Amino acid sequence: MTGRLPPEALERAAALLRAGDLVAFPTETVYGLGADARNGRAVAGIFAAKGRPRFNPLICHFPDAEAAFAEVVADERARSLAERFWPGPLTLVLPRRRGSKVDLLTTAGTETMAVRVPAHPLARELLRRAGTPVAAPSANPSGRVSPTTAEHVLQGLGGRIAAVLDGGPCAVGLESTVLNLAGGQPSLLRPGGVTVEAIEDVIGAFHDPQLEEEVEEMLALLARQQGLPSPGMLRSHYAPGLPVRLEARHLDPHEALLAFGRPLPGARLAWNLSERGDLAEAASRLFAGLRFLDEEGSRLGLAGIAAMPVPAAGLGEAINDRLRRAAAPRQG
Ligand code: TXA
Ligand code: MG
């Protein structure tokens, strides 16, 4: 049985983490599935519970920048980004400190570590009380949409984890931005809750989507030639069960509608990301909307989900990234 813990049961959740159990907890982005990052058995449990096909490196969560920078080597850029965006939806990949006790399974054996200080007050207090770095991917079964409520977590992982700490719905609703600072030039590994524009305000221009796409394709090609799975994320990572059609400017009668702004007419089933065209509101409603349309649409016998265009600026980059993944051909 997976316990659903109210905010008052914070200490119980922290004790479970310290004991090597799996606890899902709220962050401002999505719910994370937490385990003691120093405990290899506990971290292995994350992969088992999610049914993850591969050991990808996990993000380590900390209550503050000081705790995070005790595990990694932070340069000037990392410090100014932390100053500006922590606590918040930004993850930094940095060289791991020699002597860090974070288990190698957490970082998938690499010499780098992804660190983040979430803004959700319950998460920070939980992390403070756990007293250890907490590894946490999103708390959903592999290949499914990320959870933004405790209810979503229970639907996907109920019975497979010790507990979920219920902190209500997530405010941002999209995963954190992942920025690689471990090499020379910074690179964007995943668009997310902090926009590239805001990051470039602090460390200067670095983002070249065209170039990064080419690099990603080259790496994927190399991986295929060696018979390995693609690096990075599976394209179909955020997949709902019903097929998703992007950039919809008309609606088929058998489609559910994922609207943005003024909805296309004639939908039997619709979810509006943001009637007033607000990207932050749209981000916070994206995963819940995909879930809702998928479940209700399947129940009504609809054939797919038509997603209206979302502008690409600011948070729109991350929203469009998740929509493209939801619409990508399924793997495995
Ligand atoms: O908002 C979030 O980031 C959520 C909440 C729970 O904090 N967590 C999350 O974790 O989305 P996950 O495991 O689903 O995504 C981790 C991302 C992956 O794209 C992974 O490849 C990248 O971070 N990552 C983690 N460690 C890395 C490393 N050492 N080097 C490069 N990429 C890394
Ligand atoms: Mg995930």
CSV table of C-alpha atoms and ligand atoms in Angstrom, one decimal:
chain,number,residue,atom,x,y,z
A,1,MET,CA,0.0,0.0,0.0
A,2,THR,CA,1.2,3.5,-0.8
A,3,GLY,CA,0.5,6.0,1.9
A,4,ARG,CA,-0.9,9.4,1.0
A,5,LEU,CA,0.8,11.7,3.5
A,6,PRO,CA,-0.7,15.2,4.3
A,7,PRO,CA,1.8,18.1,4.7
A,8,GLU,CA,1.8,17.7,8.5
A,9,ALA,CA,3.4,14.2,8.0
A,10,LEU,CA,6.6,15.7,6.6
A,11,GLU,CA,8.8,14.1,9.2
A,12,ARG,CA,7.4,10.7,8.4
A,13,ALA,CA,8.2,11.3,4.7
A,14,ALA,CA,11.8,12.4,5.6
A,15,ALA,CA,12.2,9.3,7.8
A,16,LEU,CA,11.1,7.0,5.0
A,17,LEU,CA,13.7,8.6,2.7
A,18,ARG,CA,16.4,8.2,5.3
A,19,ALA,CA,15.5,4.6,5.6
A,20,GLY,CA,16.0,4.0,1.9
A,21,ASP,CA,12.3,4.0,0.9
A,22,LEU,CA,10.8,5.7,-2.1
A,23,VAL,CA,8.7,8.8,-1.5
A,24,ALA,CA,7.0,10.9,-4.1
A,25,PHE,CA,7.0,14.6,-3.2
A,26,PRO,CA,5.7,17.8,-4.7
A,27,THR,CA,8.0,20.3,-6.4
A,28,GLU,CA,6.9,23.5,-8.2
A,29,THR,CA,7.5,21.7,-11.6
A,30,VAL,CA,6.1,18.2,-11.2
A,31,TYR,CA,6.0,15.5,-8.5
A,32,GLY,CA,9.3,13.8,-8.1
A,33,LEU,CA,10.0,10.2,-7.1
A,34,GLY,CA,12.6,10.6,-4.4
A,35,ALA,CA,15.2,8.3,-2.9
A,36,ASP,CA,18.4,8.8,-0.9
A,37,ALA,CA,20.9,9.6,-3.7
A,38,ARG,CA,23.7,8.1,-1.6
A,39,ASN,CA,21.9,4.7,-1.3
A,40,GLY,CA,22.4,2.7,-4.5
A,41,ARG,CA,19.7,0.2,-3.5
A,42,ALA,CA,17.2,2.9,-2.9
A,43,VAL,CA,18.1,4.6,-6.3
A,44,ALA,CA,17.8,1.2,-8.1
A,45,GLY,CA,14.3,1.1,-6.6
A,46,ILE,CA,13.4,4.2,-8.6
A,47,PHE,CA,14.2,2.6,-11.9
A,48,ALA,CA,12.3,-0.6,-10.8
A,49,ALA,CA,9.2,1.4,-9.7
A,50,LYS,CA,9.2,3.5,-12.9
A,51,GLY,CA,9.9,0.5,-15.2
A,52,ARG,CA,12.7,2.6,-16.8
A,53,PRO,CA,14.4,0.7,-19.5
A,54,ARG,CA,17.7,2.3,-19.0
A,55,PHE,CA,19.7,3.9,-16.2
A,56,ASN,CA,19.7,7.5,-17.2
A,57,PRO,CA,21.3,9.9,-14.7
A,58,LEU,CA,19.0,11.5,-12.2
A,59,ILE,CA,18.7,15.0,-10.8
A,60,CYS,CA,19.9,15.4,-7.2
A,61,HIS,CA,17.7,17.7,-5.1
A,62,PHE,CA,18.9,20.0,-2.3
A,63,PRO,CA,17.3,22.4,0.2
A,64,ASP,CA,19.7,25.2,-0.8
A,65,ALA,CA,22.6,26.2,-3.0
A,66,GLU,CA,25.2,25.6,-0.3
A,67,ALA,CA,24.2,21.9,0.0
A,68,ALA,CA,24.1,21.5,-3.7
A,69,PHE,CA,27.6,23.0,-4.3
A,70,ALA,CA,29.0,20.7,-1.6
A,71,GLU,CA,28.6,17.9,-4.2
A,72,VAL,CA,29.7,19.6,-7.4
A,73,VAL,CA,32.3,22.1,-8.6
A,74,ALA,CA,30.4,25.4,-9.2
A,75,ASP,CA,32.1,28.0,-11.4
A,76,GLU,CA,31.1,31.7,-11.6
A,77,ARG,CA,28.3,31.1,-14.1
A,78,ALA,CA,26.8,28.4,-11.9
A,79,ARG,CA,26.9,30.7,-8.9
A,80,SER,CA,25.2,33.6,-10.6
A,81,LEU,CA,22.5,31.3,-12.1
A,82,ALA,CA,21.9,29.8,-8.6
A,83,GLU,CA,21.7,33.3,-7.1
A,84,ARG,CA,19.1,34.3,-9.7
A,85,PHE,CA,17.0,31.2,-10.1
A,86,TRP,CA,17.3,29.1,-7.0
A,87,PRO,CA,15.1,28.0,-5.5
A,88,GLY,CA,13.3,27.4,-8.8
A,89,PRO,CA,12.9,25.3,-11.9
A,90,LEU,CA,16.5,25.2,-13.1
A,91,THR,CA,18.8,22.2,-13.1
A,92,LEU,CA,22.6,22.6,-13.5
A,93,VAL,CA,24.8,19.8,-14.7
A,94,LEU,CA,28.3,20.3,-13.2
A,95,PRO,CA,31.4,18.3,-12.6
A,96,ARG,CA,31.0,16.0,-9.6
A,97,ARG,CA,33.2,16.8,-6.6
A,98,ARG,CA,35.8,14.2,-5.8
A,99,GLY,CA,34.7,12.6,-2.6
A,100,SER,CA,31.0,13.1,-3.2
A,101,LYS,CA,29.1,10.3,-1.6
A,102,VAL,CA,26.3,10.4,-4.2
A,103,ASP,CA,26.0,6.8,-5.5
A,104,LEU,CA,27.3,6.2,-9.0
A,105,LEU,CA,24.0,4.8,-10.1
A,106,THR,CA,22.4,8.2,-9.4
A,107,THR,CA,24.8,9.8,-12.0
A,108,ALA,CA,24.8,6.8,-14.3
A,109,GLY,CA,28.6,6.5,-13.8
A,110,THR,CA,29.3,9.9,-15.3
A,111,GLU,CA,31.7,12.5,-13.8
A,112,THR,CA,29.0,15.0,-13.8
A,113,MET,CA,25.9,15.6,-11.6
A,114,ALA,CA,22.6,17.4,-12.2
A,115,VAL,CA,21.7,19.5,-9.2
A,116,ARG,CA,18.6,21.5,-8.4
A,117,VAL,CA,17.0,23.4,-5.5
A,118,PRO,CA,13.3,23.3,-5.9
A,119,ALA,CA,11.1,26.2,-4.8
A,120,HIS,CA,8.1,24.3,-3.4
A,121,PRO,CA,8.2,25.0,0.4
A,122,LEU,CA,7.2,21.4,1.3
A,123,ALA,CA,10.0,20.0,-0.9
A,124,ARG,CA,12.6,22.3,0.7
A,125,GLU,CA,11.6,21.3,4.2
A,126,LEU,CA,11.5,17.6,3.2
A,127,LEU,CA,15.0,17.9,1.7
A,128,ARG,CA,16.3,19.8,4.8
A,129,ARG,CA,15.0,17.1,7.1
A,130,ALA,CA,16.1,14.2,4.9
A,131,GLY,CA,19.6,15.5,5.4
A,132,THR,CA,20.9,13.8,2.2
A,133,PRO,CA,20.9,14.6,-1.5
A,134,VAL,CA,17.6,13.2,-2.9
A,135,ALA,CA,17.6,11.7,-6.4
A,136,ALA,CA,14.2,12.3,-8.1
A,137,PRO,CA,12.9,11.8,-11.6
A,138,SER,CA,9.3,12.7,-12.3
A,139,ALA,CA,7.0,10.3,-10.4
A,140,ASN,CA,5.4,8.6,-13.3
A,141,PRO,CA,5.8,5.1,-14.9
A,142,SER,CA,8.4,5.3,-17.8
A,143,GLY,CA,7.0,6.7,-21.0
A,144,ARG,CA,3.9,8.3,-19.3
A,145,VAL,CA,3.0,11.9,-18.7
A,146,SER,CA,4.6,13.6,-15.7
A,147,PRO,CA,2.3,13.9,-12.6
A,148,THR,CA,1.3,17.3,-11.3
A,149,THR,CA,-0.9,16.1,-8.5
A,150,ALA,CA,-0.6,13.4,-5.8
A,151,GLU,CA,-3.6,11.7,-7.4
A,152,HIS,CA,-1.7,11.3,-10.7
A,153,VAL,CA,1.2,9.8,-8.7
A,154,LEU,CA,-1.1,7.2,-7.1
A,155,GLN,CA,-2.7,6.4,-10.5
A,156,GLY,CA,0.7,5.5,-11.9
A,157,LEU,CA,2.8,4.2,-9.1
A,158,GLY,CA,0.3,3.3,-6.3
A,159,GLY,CA,1.4,0.0,-4.7
A,160,ARG,CA,5.0,0.4,-6.0
A,161,ILE,CA,6.3,3.1,-3.6
A,162,ALA,CA,6.1,3.7,0.1
A,163,ALA,CA,4.3,7.1,0.1
A,164,VAL,CA,3.4,10.2,-1.7
A,165,LEU,CA,3.5,13.5,0.2
A,166,ASP,CA,0.5,15.5,-0.9
A,167,GLY,CA,1.3,19.2,-1.5
A,168,GLY,CA,-1.5,20.0,-4.0
A,169,PRO,CA,-1.1,20.8,-7.7
A,170,CYS,CA,2.3,21.9,-9.0
A,171,ALA,CA,2.4,25.6,-9.9
A,172,VAL,CA,4.8,25.5,-12.9
A,173,GLY,CA,3.6,22.1,-14.3
A,174,LEU,CA,6.6,21.5,-16.6
A,175,GLU,CA,9.9,20.0,-15.6
A,176,SER,CA,12.9,22.1,-14.8
A,177,THR,CA,15.2,23.5,-17.5
A,178,VAL,CA,18.4,21.4,-17.7
A,179,LEU,CA,21.5,23.4,-18.5
A,180,ASN,CA,24.9,21.7,-19.0
A,181,LEU,CA,27.8,23.7,-17.5
A,182,ALA,CA,30.2,20.8,-17.3
A,183,GLY,CA,31.9,21.4,-20.6
A,184,GLY,CA,33.2,24.7,-22.0
A,185,GLN,CA,30.2,26.3,-23.8
A,186,PRO,CA,26.9,26.0,-21.9
A,187,SER,CA,24.3,23.9,-23.6
A,188,LEU,CA,20.6,23.4,-23.1
A,189,LEU,CA,19.8,19.7,-22.4
A,190,ARG,CA,16.1,20.3,-21.9
A,191,PRO,CA,13.9,23.4,-22.1
A,192,GLY,CA,11.7,23.9,-19.1
A,193,GLY,CA,10.4,26.2,-16.4
A,194,VAL,CA,13.1,28.8,-16.7
A,195,THR,CA,13.3,30.3,-20.2
A,196,VAL,CA,16.5,30.4,-22.2
A,197,GLU,CA,16.0,34.2,-22.5
A,198,ALA,CA,16.1,34.5,-18.7
A,199,ILE,CA,19.3,32.4,-18.5
A,200,GLU,CA,21.0,34.4,-21.3
A,201,ASP,CA,20.3,37.5,-19.3
A,202,VAL,CA,22.6,36.2,-16.6
A,203,ILE,CA,25.4,34.4,-18.5
A,204,GLY,CA,25.1,35.8,-22.0
A,205,ALA,CA,24.0,34.3,-25.3
A,206,PHE,CA,24.7,30.6,-25.8
A,207,HIS,CA,21.7,29.0,-27.2
A,208,ASP,CA,21.6,27.9,-30.9
A,209,PRO,CA,18.7,25.5,-31.4
A,210,GLN,CA,19.7,24.7,-35.0
A,211,LEU,CA,23.2,23.6,-33.9
A,212,GLU,CA,21.9,21.7,-30.9
A,213,GLU,CA,19.4,19.8,-33.0
A,214,GLU,CA,22.2,18.9,-35.4
A,215,VAL,CA,24.4,17.7,-32.5
A,216,GLU,CA,21.5,15.6,-31.1
A,217,GLU,CA,20.9,14.0,-34.5
A,218,MET,CA,24.6,13.2,-34.9
A,219,LEU,CA,24.7,11.6,-31.5
A,220,ALA,CA,21.5,9.6,-32.2
A,221,LEU,CA,23.1,8.4,-35.5
A,222,LEU,CA,26.3,7.4,-33.7
A,223,ALA,CA,24.3,5.5,-31.1
A,224,ARG,CA,22.3,3.7,-33.8
A,225,GLN,CA,25.5,2.7,-35.6
A,226,GLN,CA,26.7,1.1,-32.4
A,227,GLY,CA,23.4,-0.6,-31.8
A,228,LEU,CA,22.7,1.5,-28.6
A,229,PRO,CA,19.5,3.2,-27.7
A,230,SER,CA,19.4,7.0,-28.5
A,231,PRO,CA,21.0,9.2,-25.9
A,232,GLY,CA,19.1,11.9,-24.2
A,233,MET,CA,15.4,11.4,-23.9
A,234,LEU,CA,13.2,9.0,-25.9
A,235,ARG,CA,11.2,11.2,-28.3
A,236,SER,CA,8.0,9.5,-27.1
A,237,HIS,CA,8.7,10.1,-23.5
A,238,TYR,CA,5.6,12.1,-22.7
A,239,ALA,CA,3.2,9.9,-24.5
A,240,PRO,CA,-0.5,9.7,-23.8
A,241,GLY,CA,-2.4,6.7,-25.2
A,242,LEU,CA,-4.3,8.6,-27.9
A,243,PRO,CA,-2.2,9.9,-30.9
A,244,VAL,CA,-1.6,13.6,-30.7
A,245,ARG,CA,-1.7,15.9,-33.8
A,246,LEU,CA,0.2,19.1,-33.6
A,247,GLU,CA,-0.5,22.6,-35.0
A,248,ALA,CA,-4.2,21.8,-35.5
A,249,ARG,CA,-6.0,24.6,-37.3
A,250,HIS,CA,-9.2,22.6,-37.8
A,251,LEU,CA,-10.8,19.8,-35.9
A,252,ASP,CA,-11.9,16.3,-37.0
A,253,PRO,CA,-15.2,15.2,-35.4
A,254,HIS,CA,-13.4,12.2,-33.8
A,255,GLU,CA,-10.7,14.3,-32.1
A,256,ALA,CA,-10.5,15.8,-28.7
A,257,LEU,CA,-9.2,19.4,-28.6
A,258,LEU,CA,-6.2,20.7,-26.7
A,259,ALA,CA,-6.9,24.4,-27.1
A,260,PHE,CA,-4.8,27.5,-26.6
A,261,GLY,CA,-6.5,30.9,-26.7
A,262,ARG,CA,-9.8,30.9,-28.5
A,263,PRO,CA,-10.8,27.3,-29.1
A,264,LEU,CA,-11.5,25.8,-32.5
A,265,PRO,CA,-15.3,25.2,-32.8
A,266,GLY,CA,-17.1,21.9,-32.6
A,267,ALA,CA,-15.1,19.9,-30.1
A,268,ARG,CA,-17.0,17.1,-28.2
A,269,LEU,CA,-14.2,17.1,-25.6
A,270,ALA,CA,-11.9,20.0,-25.0
A,271,TRP,CA,-9.3,21.3,-22.5
A,272,ASN,CA,-8.1,24.9,-22.8
A,273,LEU,CA,-4.5,25.4,-21.8
A,274,SER,CA,-5.1,29.1,-21.4
A,275,GLU,CA,-8.1,30.9,-22.7
A,276,ARG,CA,-6.3,34.2,-22.4
A,277,GLY,CA,-3.2,32.9,-24.2
A,278,ASP,CA,-1.0,33.0,-21.1
A,279,LEU,CA,2.0,30.7,-21.5
A,280,ALA,CA,2.7,30.2,-17.7
A,281,GLU,CA,-1.0,29.2,-17.2
A,282,ALA,CA,-0.7,26.9,-20.3
A,283,ALA,CA,2.5,25.2,-18.9
A,284,SER,CA,0.8,24.5,-15.5
A,285,ARG,CA,-2.2,22.9,-17.3
A,286,LEU,CA,-0.4,20.9,-20.0
A,287,PHE,CA,0.2,17.5,-18.4
A,288,ALA,CA,-3.2,17.5,-16.6
A,289,GLY,CA,-4.9,18.4,-19.9
A,290,LEU,CA,-3.1,15.6,-21.8
A,291,ARG,CA,-4.2,13.2,-19.1
A,292,PHE,CA,-7.8,14.4,-19.0
A,293,LEU,CA,-8.2,14.3,-22.8
A,294,ASP,CA,-6.5,10.9,-23.0
A,295,GLU,CA,-8.7,9.3,-20.4
A,296,GLU,CA,-12.0,10.9,-21.3
A,297,GLY,CA,-11.3,10.8,-25.0
A,298,SER,CA,-10.7,7.0,-24.8
A,299,ARG,CA,-13.8,6.5,-22.8
A,300,LEU,CA,-15.8,8.4,-25.4
A,301,GLY,CA,-14.3,6.4,-28.2
A,302,LEU,CA,-12.4,9.4,-29.8
A,303,ALA,CA,-9.6,8.7,-32.1
A,304,GLY,CA,-7.0,11.3,-31.2
A,305,ILE,CA,-6.0,14.6,-29.7
A,306,ALA,CA,-5.7,17.8,-31.8
A,307,ALA,CA,-3.4,20.3,-30.3
A,308,MET,CA,-3.7,23.9,-31.4
A,309,PRO,CA,-0.5,25.9,-32.1
A,310,VAL,CA,1.3,27.5,-29.1
A,311,PRO,CA,3.7,30.4,-29.7
A,312,ALA,CA,7.4,29.3,-29.5
A,313,ALA,CA,8.7,32.2,-27.4
A,314,GLY,CA,9.6,32.0,-23.7
A,315,LEU,CA,7.9,29.1,-21.9
A,316,GLY,CA,6.4,28.2,-25.3
A,317,GLU,CA,9.6,26.5,-26.2
A,318,ALA,CA,9.3,24.0,-23.3
A,319,ILE,CA,5.5,23.5,-24.0
A,320,ASN,CA,6.2,22.8,-27.7
A,321,ASP,CA,9.0,20.4,-26.8
A,322,ARG,CA,6.6,18.4,-24.6
A,323,LEU,CA,3.9,18.5,-27.2
A,324,ARG,CA,6.3,17.2,-29.9
A,325,ARG,CA,7.3,14.4,-27.6
A,326,ALA,CA,3.7,13.5,-26.9
A,327,ALA,CA,3.1,13.4,-30.7
A,328,ALA,CA,6.2,11.5,-31.7
A,329,PRO,CA,6.0,8.0,-33.0
A,330,ARG,CA,6.0,5.5,-30.2
A,331,GLN,CA,9.1,3.5,-29.4
A,332,GLY,CA,8.9,0.2,-27.5
B,1,TXA,O1,11.5,19.3,-12.8
B,1,TXA,C1,12.3,18.3,-12.7
B,1,TXA,O2,13.4,18.4,-13.2
B,1,TXA,C2,11.7,17.0,-12.1
B,1,TXA,C3,11.5,17.3,-10.7
B,1,TXA,C4,11.0,16.1,-9.9
B,1,TXA,O3,12.6,17.9,-10.1
B,1,TXA,N1,12.7,16.0,-12.3
B,1,TXA,C5,12.9,15.4,-13.6
B,1,TXA,O4,13.9,14.4,-13.6
B,1,TXA,O5,12.3,15.8,-14.6
B,1,TXA,P1,14.0,13.4,-14.8
B,1,TXA,O6,14.9,12.2,-14.3
B,1,TXA,O7,12.7,13.0,-15.4
B,1,TXA,O8,14.9,14.2,-15.8
B,1,TXA,C6,16.3,14.4,-15.6
B,1,TXA,C7,16.9,15.0,-16.8
B,1,TXA,C8,17.1,14.0,-17.9
B,1,TXA,O9,16.8,14.7,-19.2
B,1,TXA,C9,18.5,13.6,-17.8
B,1,TXA,O10,19.0,13.1,-18.9
B,1,TXA,C10,19.2,14.9,-17.3
B,1,TXA,O11,18.2,15.5,-16.5
B,1,TXA,N2,20.4,14.6,-16.5
B,1,TXA,C11,20.4,14.2,-15.2
B,1,TXA,N3,21.7,14.1,-14.8
B,1,TXA,C12,22.5,14.4,-15.9
B,1,TXA,C13,23.9,14.4,-16.1
B,1,TXA,N4,24.8,14.1,-15.1
B,1,TXA,N5,24.3,14.8,-17.3
B,1,TXA,C14,23.4,15.1,-18.3
B,1,TXA,N6,22.1,15.1,-18.1
B,1,TXA,C15,21.6,14.8,-16.9
B,2,MG,MG,10.4,12.4,-16.5
